[in-house]
mmCIF file of C-alpha atoms in Angstrom:
data_model
loop_
_atom_site.group_PDB
_atom_site.id
_atom_site.type_symbol
_atom_site.label_atom_id
_atom_site.label_comp_id
_atom_site.label_asym_id
_atom_site.label_seq_id
_atom_site.Cartn_x
_atom_site.Cartn_y
_atom_site.Cartn_z
ATOM 1 C CA MET A 28 115.568 70.705 -101.151
ATOM 2 C CA GLU A 29 118.177 71.867 -103.617
ATOM 3 C CA PRO A 30 117.937 75.581 -104.525
ATOM 4 C CA THR A 31 117.885 74.671 -108.213
ATOM 5 C CA ARG A 32 114.861 72.422 -107.720
ATOM 6 C CA VAL A 33 113.071 75.114 -105.711
ATOM 7 C CA LYS A 34 113.644 77.626 -108.494
ATOM 8 C CA LEU A 35 112.475 75.138 -111.113
ATOM 9 C CA VAL A 36 109.255 74.377 -109.223
ATOM 10 C CA VAL A 37 108.512 78.088 -108.750
ATOM 11 C CA VAL A 38 109.291 78.927 -112.407
ATOM 12 C CA LEU A 39 107.141 76.050 -113.676
ATOM 13 C CA PHE A 40 104.319 77.076 -111.369
ATOM 14 C CA LEU A 41 104.417 80.693 -112.544
ATOM 15 C CA ALA A 42 104.753 79.687 -116.203
ATOM 16 C CA THR A 43 101.694 77.458 -115.869
ATOM 17 C CA LEU A 44 99.659 80.321 -114.439
ATOM 18 C CA VAL A 45 100.703 82.679 -117.239
ATOM 19 C CA ALA A 46 100.162 80.083 -119.969
ATOM 20 C CA VAL A 47 96.604 79.278 -118.960
ATOM 21 C CA GLY A 48 95.756 82.866 -118.053
ATOM 22 C CA CYS A 49 93.914 81.925 -114.900
ATOM 23 C CA GLU A 50 93.918 83.302 -111.412
ATOM 24 C CA ASN A 51 94.269 81.388 -108.217
ATOM 25 C CA THR A 52 91.028 80.985 -106.361
ATOM 26 C CA GLU A 53 90.119 80.121 -102.831
ATOM 27 C CA PRO A 54 89.162 76.448 -102.578
ATOM 28 C CA SER A 55 85.572 75.544 -101.879
ATOM 29 C CA PRO A 56 84.930 74.041 -98.434
ATOM 30 C CA SER A 57 84.852 70.528 -99.905
ATOM 31 C CA GLU A 58 88.069 71.149 -101.891
ATOM 32 C CA GLU A 59 89.782 72.569 -98.802
ATOM 33 C CA THR A 60 88.834 69.499 -96.753
ATOM 34 C CA ALA A 61 90.016 67.099 -99.477
ATOM 35 C CA ILE A 62 93.304 68.982 -99.973
ATOM 36 C CA ARG A 63 93.925 69.200 -96.203
ATOM 37 C CA GLU A 64 93.407 65.421 -95.892
ATOM 38 C CA ALA A 65 95.704 64.794 -98.877
ATOM 39 C CA VAL A 66 98.429 67.008 -97.375
ATOM 40 C CA SER A 67 98.160 65.173 -94.046
ATOM 41 C CA GLY A 68 98.295 61.778 -95.761
ATOM 42 C CA TYR A 69 101.298 62.812 -97.838
ATOM 43 C CA LEU A 70 103.232 64.113 -94.821
ATOM 44 C CA ASP A 71 102.464 60.952 -92.811
ATOM 45 C CA ALA A 72 103.661 58.823 -95.747
ATOM 46 C CA LEU A 73 106.776 61.010 -96.127
ATOM 47 C CA ALA A 74 107.630 60.451 -92.450
ATOM 48 C CA GLU A 75 107.188 56.705 -92.934
ATOM 49 C CA ALA A 76 109.355 56.760 -96.082
ATOM 50 C CA TYR A 77 112.229 58.386 -94.179
ATOM 51 C CA SER A 78 111.799 56.082 -91.192
ATOM 52 C CA THR A 79 111.727 52.883 -93.270
ATOM 53 C CA LEU A 80 113.918 53.999 -96.210
ATOM 54 C CA ASP A 81 111.037 52.891 -98.447
ATOM 55 C CA ALA A 82 109.614 55.502 -100.819
ATOM 56 C CA SER A 83 106.932 53.106 -102.067
ATOM 57 C CA VAL A 84 104.754 54.103 -99.071
ATOM 58 C CA LEU A 85 104.165 57.383 -100.944
ATOM 59 C CA GLU A 86 102.139 55.597 -103.636
ATOM 60 C CA GLY A 87 98.636 57.018 -103.670
ATOM 61 C CA HIS A 88 99.912 60.192 -101.963
ATOM 62 C CA ALA A 89 102.462 61.439 -104.505
ATOM 63 C CA SER A 90 103.184 61.432 -108.219
ATOM 64 C CA PRO A 91 105.725 58.983 -109.677
ATOM 65 C CA ASN A 92 108.197 61.870 -110.138
ATOM 66 C CA GLU A 93 107.860 62.954 -106.495
ATOM 67 C CA ILE A 94 108.275 59.356 -105.321
ATOM 68 C CA ALA A 95 111.421 59.026 -107.457
ATOM 69 C CA TYR A 96 112.790 62.267 -105.995
ATOM 70 C CA VAL A 97 112.208 61.112 -102.401
ATOM 71 C CA LYS A 98 113.788 57.753 -103.245
ATOM 72 C CA LYS A 99 116.859 59.620 -104.536
ATOM 73 C CA LEU A 100 117.046 61.642 -101.306
ATOM 74 C CA LEU A 101 116.805 58.473 -99.203
ATOM 75 C CA THR A 102 119.557 56.788 -101.235
ATOM 76 C CA GLU A 103 121.816 59.833 -100.892
ATOM 77 C CA LEU A 104 121.213 59.955 -97.138
ATOM 78 C CA LEU A 105 122.146 56.310 -96.761
ATOM 79 C CA GLN A 106 125.211 56.590 -99.011
ATOM 80 C CA LYS A 107 126.556 59.824 -97.505
ATOM 81 C CA THR A 108 125.979 59.179 -93.818
ATOM 82 C CA GLY A 109 125.015 55.540 -93.449
ATOM 83 C CA ASP A 110 122.023 56.750 -91.478
ATOM 84 C CA ARG A 111 118.290 56.640 -91.645
ATOM 85 C CA LEU A 112 115.971 59.168 -90.113
ATOM 86 C CA ASP A 113 113.158 58.352 -87.764
ATOM 87 C CA ALA A 114 110.966 61.272 -88.789
ATOM 88 C CA GLU A 115 107.866 62.098 -86.806
ATOM 89 C CA MET A 116 105.506 64.851 -87.907
ATOM 90 C CA VAL A 117 104.841 66.837 -84.736
ATOM 91 C CA GLY A 118 102.338 69.024 -86.544
ATOM 92 C CA PHE A 119 101.693 71.310 -89.465
ATOM 93 C CA GLU A 120 99.771 74.491 -90.116
ATOM 94 C CA ILE A 121 98.420 75.438 -93.508
ATOM 95 C CA GLN A 122 99.289 79.096 -94.022
ATOM 96 C CA SER A 123 97.630 79.492 -97.414
ATOM 97 C CA MET A 124 95.927 77.385 -100.044
ATOM 98 C CA SER A 125 94.879 78.260 -103.564
ATOM 99 C CA VAL A 126 93.367 76.273 -106.404
ATOM 100 C CA PHE A 127 93.614 76.930 -110.117
ATOM 101 C CA ARG A 128 91.870 75.226 -113.014
ATOM 102 C CA ASP A 129 90.083 73.019 -110.443
ATOM 103 C CA ILE A 130 92.860 70.398 -110.649
ATOM 104 C CA ASN A 131 95.958 72.187 -109.310
ATOM 105 C CA ALA A 132 96.580 73.518 -105.826
ATOM 106 C CA THR A 133 99.389 75.288 -104.050
ATOM 107 C CA VAL A 134 99.651 74.863 -100.290
ATOM 108 C CA ARG A 135 102.053 76.828 -98.090
ATOM 109 C CA LEU A 136 102.801 75.094 -94.802
ATOM 110 C CA LEU A 137 104.656 75.447 -91.567
ATOM 111 C CA GLU A 138 105.828 71.935 -90.660
ATOM 112 C CA VAL A 139 107.346 70.825 -87.352
ATOM 113 C CA TRP A 140 109.304 67.561 -87.387
ATOM 114 C CA ASP A 141 110.981 65.537 -84.655
ATOM 115 C CA ILE A 142 113.991 63.931 -86.341
ATOM 116 C CA THR A 143 116.098 61.147 -84.859
ATOM 117 C CA ARG A 144 119.216 60.110 -86.788
ATOM 118 C CA ILE A 145 119.878 56.373 -86.494
ATOM 119 C CA GLY A 146 122.768 54.321 -87.869
ATOM 120 C CA ALA A 147 121.259 52.145 -90.591
ATOM 121 C CA ALA A 148 123.694 49.289 -89.955
ATOM 122 C CA ASP A 149 123.735 49.201 -86.157
ATOM 123 C CA GLY A 150 120.440 50.869 -85.187
ATOM 124 C CA ILE A 151 122.193 53.136 -82.678
ATOM 125 C CA GLU A 152 120.700 56.589 -82.162
ATOM 126 C CA LYS A 153 123.140 59.300 -83.235
ATOM 127 C CA GLY A 154 121.135 62.398 -82.408
ATOM 128 C CA ARG A 155 117.760 64.032 -82.157
ATOM 129 C CA THR A 156 116.546 67.430 -83.308
ATOM 130 C CA THR A 157 113.441 69.442 -84.054
ATOM 131 C CA SER A 158 113.145 70.900 -87.541
ATOM 132 C CA ILE A 159 110.767 73.742 -88.397
ATOM 133 C CA GLN A 160 110.218 74.069 -92.134
ATOM 134 C CA ASN A 161 108.292 76.498 -94.319
ATOM 135 C CA THR A 162 107.293 74.437 -97.330
ATOM 136 C CA LEU A 163 105.374 74.733 -100.547
ATOM 137 C CA LEU A 164 103.417 71.740 -101.802
ATOM 138 C CA GLN A 165 102.149 71.470 -105.357
ATOM 139 C CA MET A 166 99.072 69.268 -105.426
ATOM 140 C CA ARG A 167 97.172 67.860 -108.394
ATOM 141 C CA LEU A 168 93.782 66.206 -108.655
ATOM 142 C CA VAL A 169 94.288 62.856 -110.390
ATOM 143 C CA ASP A 170 91.335 60.501 -110.860
ATOM 144 C CA GLY A 171 89.441 62.268 -108.074
ATOM 145 C CA THR A 172 92.341 62.141 -105.576
ATOM 146 C CA TRP A 173 94.642 65.007 -104.596
ATOM 147 C CA ILE A 174 98.305 63.947 -104.717
ATOM 148 C CA CYS A 175 101.567 65.798 -104.126
ATOM 149 C CA VAL A 176 103.515 66.465 -107.316
ATOM 150 C CA GLY A 177 106.249 68.516 -105.652
ATOM 151 C CA ARG A 178 107.474 69.663 -102.243
ATOM 152 C CA SER A 179 109.875 72.561 -101.815
ATOM 153 C CA ILE A 180 111.455 73.586 -98.521
ATOM 154 C CA MET A 181 111.474 77.376 -98.628
ATOM 155 C CA SER A 182 113.219 77.807 -95.260
ATOM 156 C CA GLN A 183 114.283 75.610 -92.392
ATOM 157 C CA GLU A 184 115.432 76.210 -88.847
ATOM 158 C CA THR A 185 116.550 74.008 -86.040
ATOM 159 C CA PRO A 186 115.921 75.618 -82.672
ATOM 160 C CA VAL A 187 118.825 75.330 -80.275
ATOM 161 C CA PRO A 188 117.610 73.602 -77.116
ATOM 162 C CA GLU A 189 118.018 75.531 -73.930
ATOM 163 C CA GLU A 190 120.607 74.083 -71.610
ATOM 164 C CA GLU A 191 119.367 72.570 -68.407
ATOM 165 C CA PRO A 192 120.337 74.661 -65.396
ATOM 166 C CA SER A 193 123.110 73.011 -63.453
ATOM 167 C CA PRO A 194 121.933 71.575 -60.152
ATOM 168 C CA THR A 195 123.002 73.583 -57.158
ATOM 169 C CA GLU A 196 124.452 71.861 -54.194
ATOM 170 C CA VAL A 197 122.251 71.843 -51.171
ATOM 171 C CA PRO A 198 124.198 72.646 -47.965
ATOM 172 C CA ALA A 199 124.301 69.752 -45.544
#
């Protein structure tokens, strides 16, 4: 995610906390379960959006603004590289979760993705990598459903695969 967008999300988040004068609280067990399920659903839909180049699969999991942002990212990917990504969520770990005003939540995650870059026109695989991302999700309770209103990648690393040892010749 663009550094400017990350800063904007963080500033808006902090400004909201100051403006309402409330503290973050630990979610109740039922809130934690609902938020965890919403995060999982959002990440599954995000993987599908990248794999199909169709951001509409995020409906019901993300706000209209977040869907528009993902759609912009997909368009830029296609225009810049002519590729699509086959993104598979390998797993995620929630590192922290807090709720404020009963309708807003912040979730810090460690996400592990298996990413395959595929030519959009010819369908030929161009490469495969694992991406480990520390992310921040802003969630909001809308009509009884938790949805993602913003996702910021705080850090990202791509582990370098170890080289296979070269086979040794066996004496005849």
